[in-house]
Amino acid sequence: MVLVMPNAADNLFRALADPTRRAIFERLTRDGGQTVHALTVGAGVSQPMVSKHLSALKRARLVRNRRQGRETHYQARPEALAPLVDWISHYSAFWQSRLDQLADVLERMDK
């Protein structure tokens, strides 16, 4: 059995795997900071579920929160997506190299 330690990209993929969490993150990114109450409106899930989704996003460092009186305000941290961008960039370069090799083979076959 091989034990693989989760890395930052794994945590981000796990957090963003849920469509409700992705929608919350996208809303915070697009509309700016909001309270839990404001995020619950239109979320299609209960306030306790929104809070649970926000907790998962916070563990993945995709959001930060601050208390102001009785309200908790959440703000997206889009910079936390950097490990995913790095992961995608790695595979983009890998596939570009493979496609270039395929183009070379096809070109040689045409001759």
PDB file of C-alpha atoms in Angstrom:
ATOM      1  CA  MET A   1       0.000   0.000   0.000  1.00  0.00           C
ATOM      2  CA  VAL A   2       1.371   3.407  -0.967  1.00  0.00           C
ATOM      3  CA  LEU A   3       0.565   6.336   1.281  1.00  0.00           C
ATOM      4  CA  VAL A   4       0.306   9.580  -0.632  1.00  0.00           C
ATOM      5  CA  MET A   5       0.260  12.814   1.315  1.00  0.00           C
ATOM      6  CA  PRO A   6      -2.320  15.269   0.015  1.00  0.00           C
ATOM      7  CA  ASN A   7      -0.872  18.409  -1.472  1.00  0.00           C
ATOM      8  CA  ALA A   8      -2.381  21.839  -1.931  1.00  0.00           C
ATOM      9  CA  ALA A   9      -3.834  20.944  -5.338  1.00  0.00           C
ATOM     10  CA  ASP A  10      -5.530  17.852  -3.857  1.00  0.00           C
ATOM     11  CA  ASN A  11      -7.155  19.989  -1.166  1.00  0.00           C
ATOM     12  CA  LEU A  12      -8.344  22.499  -3.757  1.00  0.00           C
ATOM     13  CA  PHE A  13      -9.747  19.808  -6.056  1.00  0.00           C
ATOM     14  CA  ARG A  14     -11.555  18.235  -3.118  1.00  0.00           C
ATOM     15  CA  ALA A  15     -13.025  21.569  -2.014  1.00  0.00           C
ATOM     16  CA  LEU A  16     -14.104  22.569  -5.515  1.00  0.00           C
ATOM     17  CA  ALA A  17     -15.491  19.135  -6.414  1.00  0.00           C
ATOM     18  CA  ASP A  18     -18.853  20.075  -4.943  1.00  0.00           C
ATOM     19  CA  PRO A  19     -20.990  22.233  -7.274  1.00  0.00           C
ATOM     20  CA  THR A  20     -22.500  24.210  -4.384  1.00  0.00           C
ATOM     21  CA  ARG A  21     -19.040  25.090  -3.053  1.00  0.00           C
ATOM     22  CA  ARG A  22     -17.910  26.098  -6.531  1.00  0.00           C
ATOM     23  CA  ALA A  23     -20.993  28.301  -6.889  1.00  0.00           C
ATOM     24  CA  ILE A  24     -20.331  29.950  -3.517  1.00  0.00           C
ATOM     25  CA  PHE A  25     -16.682  30.554  -4.401  1.00  0.00           C
ATOM     26  CA  GLU A  26     -17.615  31.935  -7.826  1.00  0.00           C
ATOM     27  CA  ARG A  27     -20.221  34.212  -6.270  1.00  0.00           C
ATOM     28  CA  LEU A  28     -17.732  35.572  -3.752  1.00  0.00           C
ATOM     29  CA  THR A  29     -15.176  36.073  -6.516  1.00  0.00           C
ATOM     30  CA  ARG A  30     -17.651  37.825  -8.806  1.00  0.00           C
ATOM     31  CA  ASP A  31     -19.674  39.850  -6.274  1.00  0.00           C
ATOM     32  CA  GLY A  32     -17.149  40.459  -3.497  1.00  0.00           C
ATOM     33  CA  GLY A  33     -17.396  39.749   0.216  1.00  0.00           C
ATOM     34  CA  GLN A  34     -20.743  38.661   1.650  1.00  0.00           C
ATOM     35  CA  THR A  35     -22.289  37.484   4.867  1.00  0.00           C
ATOM     36  CA  VAL A  36     -23.440  33.911   5.417  1.00  0.00           C
ATOM     37  CA  HIS A  37     -27.024  35.195   5.326  1.00  0.00           C
ATOM     38  CA  ALA A  38     -26.496  36.885   1.956  1.00  0.00           C
ATOM     39  CA  LEU A  39     -24.843  33.760   0.544  1.00  0.00           C
ATOM     40  CA  THR A  40     -27.752  31.612   1.721  1.00  0.00           C
ATOM     41  CA  VAL A  41     -30.192  33.643  -0.365  1.00  0.00           C
ATOM     42  CA  GLY A  42     -30.308  31.967  -3.747  1.00  0.00           C
ATOM     43  CA  ALA A  43     -27.925  29.169  -2.774  1.00  0.00           C
ATOM     44  CA  GLY A  44     -30.630  26.514  -2.867  1.00  0.00           C
ATOM     45  CA  VAL A  45     -29.475  25.043   0.435  1.00  0.00           C
ATOM     46  CA  SER A  46     -30.040  25.877   4.098  1.00  0.00           C
ATOM     47  CA  GLN A  47     -27.903  28.292   6.119  1.00  0.00           C
ATOM     48  CA  PRO A  48     -26.260  25.425   8.061  1.00  0.00           C
ATOM     49  CA  MET A  49     -25.274  23.798   4.740  1.00  0.00           C
ATOM     50  CA  VAL A  50     -23.868  27.095   3.418  1.00  0.00           C
ATOM     51  CA  SER A  51     -21.843  27.358   6.635  1.00  0.00           C
ATOM     52  CA  LYS A  52     -20.506  23.813   6.159  1.00  0.00           C
ATOM     53  CA  HIS A  53     -19.538  24.588   2.559  1.00  0.00           C
ATOM     54  CA  LEU A  54     -17.824  27.786   3.701  1.00  0.00           C
ATOM     55  CA  SER A  55     -15.890  25.778   6.299  1.00  0.00           C
ATOM     56  CA  ALA A  56     -14.629  23.442   3.568  1.00  0.00           C
ATOM     57  CA  LEU A  57     -13.633  26.412   1.404  1.00  0.00           C
ATOM     58  CA  LYS A  58     -11.892  27.982   4.382  1.00  0.00           C
ATOM     59  CA  ARG A  59      -9.922  24.773   5.104  1.00  0.00           C
ATOM     60  CA  ALA A  60      -8.756  24.841   1.478  1.00  0.00           C
ATOM     61  CA  ARG A  61      -7.803  28.518   2.011  1.00  0.00           C
ATOM     62  CA  LEU A  62     -10.127  29.596  -0.794  1.00  0.00           C
ATOM     63  CA  VAL A  63     -11.992  32.019   1.457  1.00  0.00           C
ATOM     64  CA  ARG A  64     -11.228  34.085   4.528  1.00  0.00           C
ATOM     65  CA  ASN A  65     -13.668  35.362   7.072  1.00  0.00           C
ATOM     66  CA  ARG A  66     -13.982  38.179   9.555  1.00  0.00           C
ATOM     67  CA  ARG A  67     -16.467  38.776  12.314  1.00  0.00           C
ATOM     68  CA  GLN A  68     -18.294  42.084  12.443  1.00  0.00           C
ATOM     69  CA  GLY A  69     -20.754  42.174  15.293  1.00  0.00           C
ATOM     70  CA  ARG A  70     -23.073  39.193  14.981  1.00  0.00           C
ATOM     71  CA  GLU A  71     -22.305  38.644  11.302  1.00  0.00           C
ATOM     72  CA  THR A  72     -19.495  36.719   9.657  1.00  0.00           C
ATOM     73  CA  HIS A  73     -18.303  38.127   6.352  1.00  0.00           C
ATOM     74  CA  TYR A  74     -16.575  35.906   3.796  1.00  0.00           C
ATOM     75  CA  GLN A  75     -14.249  36.966   1.016  1.00  0.00           C
ATOM     76  CA  ALA A  76     -12.813  34.851  -1.821  1.00  0.00           C
ATOM     77  CA  ARG A  77      -9.072  34.302  -2.111  1.00  0.00           C
ATOM     78  CA  PRO A  78      -8.612  33.663  -5.851  1.00  0.00           C
ATOM     79  CA  GLU A  79      -4.836  33.652  -5.408  1.00  0.00           C
ATOM     80  CA  ALA A  80      -5.288  30.350  -3.557  1.00  0.00           C
ATOM     81  CA  LEU A  81      -5.982  28.749  -6.947  1.00  0.00           C
ATOM     82  CA  ALA A  82      -2.274  29.037  -7.836  1.00  0.00           C
ATOM     83  CA  PRO A  83      -1.521  25.325  -7.196  1.00  0.00           C
ATOM     84  CA  LEU A  84      -4.292  24.378  -9.640  1.00  0.00           C
ATOM     85  CA  VAL A  85      -2.962  26.791 -12.242  1.00  0.00           C
ATOM     86  CA  ASP A  86       0.497  25.233 -11.794  1.00  0.00           C
ATOM     87  CA  TRP A  87      -0.940  21.719 -12.130  1.00  0.00           C
ATOM     88  CA  ILE A  88      -2.855  22.636 -15.295  1.00  0.00           C
ATOM     89  CA  SER A  89       0.194  24.412 -16.744  1.00  0.00           C
ATOM     90  CA  HIS A  90       2.301  21.293 -16.203  1.00  0.00           C
ATOM     91  CA  TYR A  91      -0.141  19.103 -18.114  1.00  0.00           C
ATOM     92  CA  SER A  92      -0.696  21.737 -20.766  1.00  0.00           C
ATOM     93  CA  ALA A  93       3.038  21.695 -21.522  1.00  0.00           C
ATOM     94  CA  PHE A  94       3.020  17.874 -21.464  1.00  0.00           C
ATOM     95  CA  TRP A  95       0.194  17.623 -23.998  1.00  0.00           C
ATOM     96  CA  GLN A  96       1.593  20.379 -26.199  1.00  0.00           C
ATOM     97  CA  SER A  97       4.841  18.420 -26.419  1.00  0.00           C
ATOM     98  CA  ARG A  98       2.931  15.241 -27.305  1.00  0.00           C
ATOM     99  CA  LEU A  99       0.905  17.028 -29.970  1.00  0.00           C
ATOM    100  CA  ASP A 100       4.077  18.505 -31.460  1.00  0.00           C
ATOM    101  CA  GLN A 101       5.563  14.999 -31.638  1.00  0.00           C
ATOM    102  CA  LEU A 102       2.398  13.693 -33.290  1.00  0.00           C
ATOM    103  CA  ALA A 103       2.527  16.521 -35.843  1.00  0.00           C
ATOM    104  CA  ASP A 104       6.130  15.551 -36.653  1.00  0.00           C
ATOM    105  CA  VAL A 105       5.168  11.895 -37.147  1.00  0.00           C
ATOM    106  CA  LEU A 106       2.219  12.821 -39.366  1.00  0.00           C
ATOM    107  CA  GLU A 107       4.389  15.150 -41.410  1.00  0.00           C
ATOM    108  CA  ARG A 108       6.978  12.409 -41.971  1.00  0.00           C
ATOM    109  CA  MET A 109       4.207   9.996 -42.978  1.00  0.00           C
ATOM    110  CA  ASP A 110       2.954  12.436 -45.639  1.00  0.00           C
ATOM    111  CA  LYS A 111       6.374  12.535 -47.331  1.00  0.00           C
TER     112      LYS A 111
END
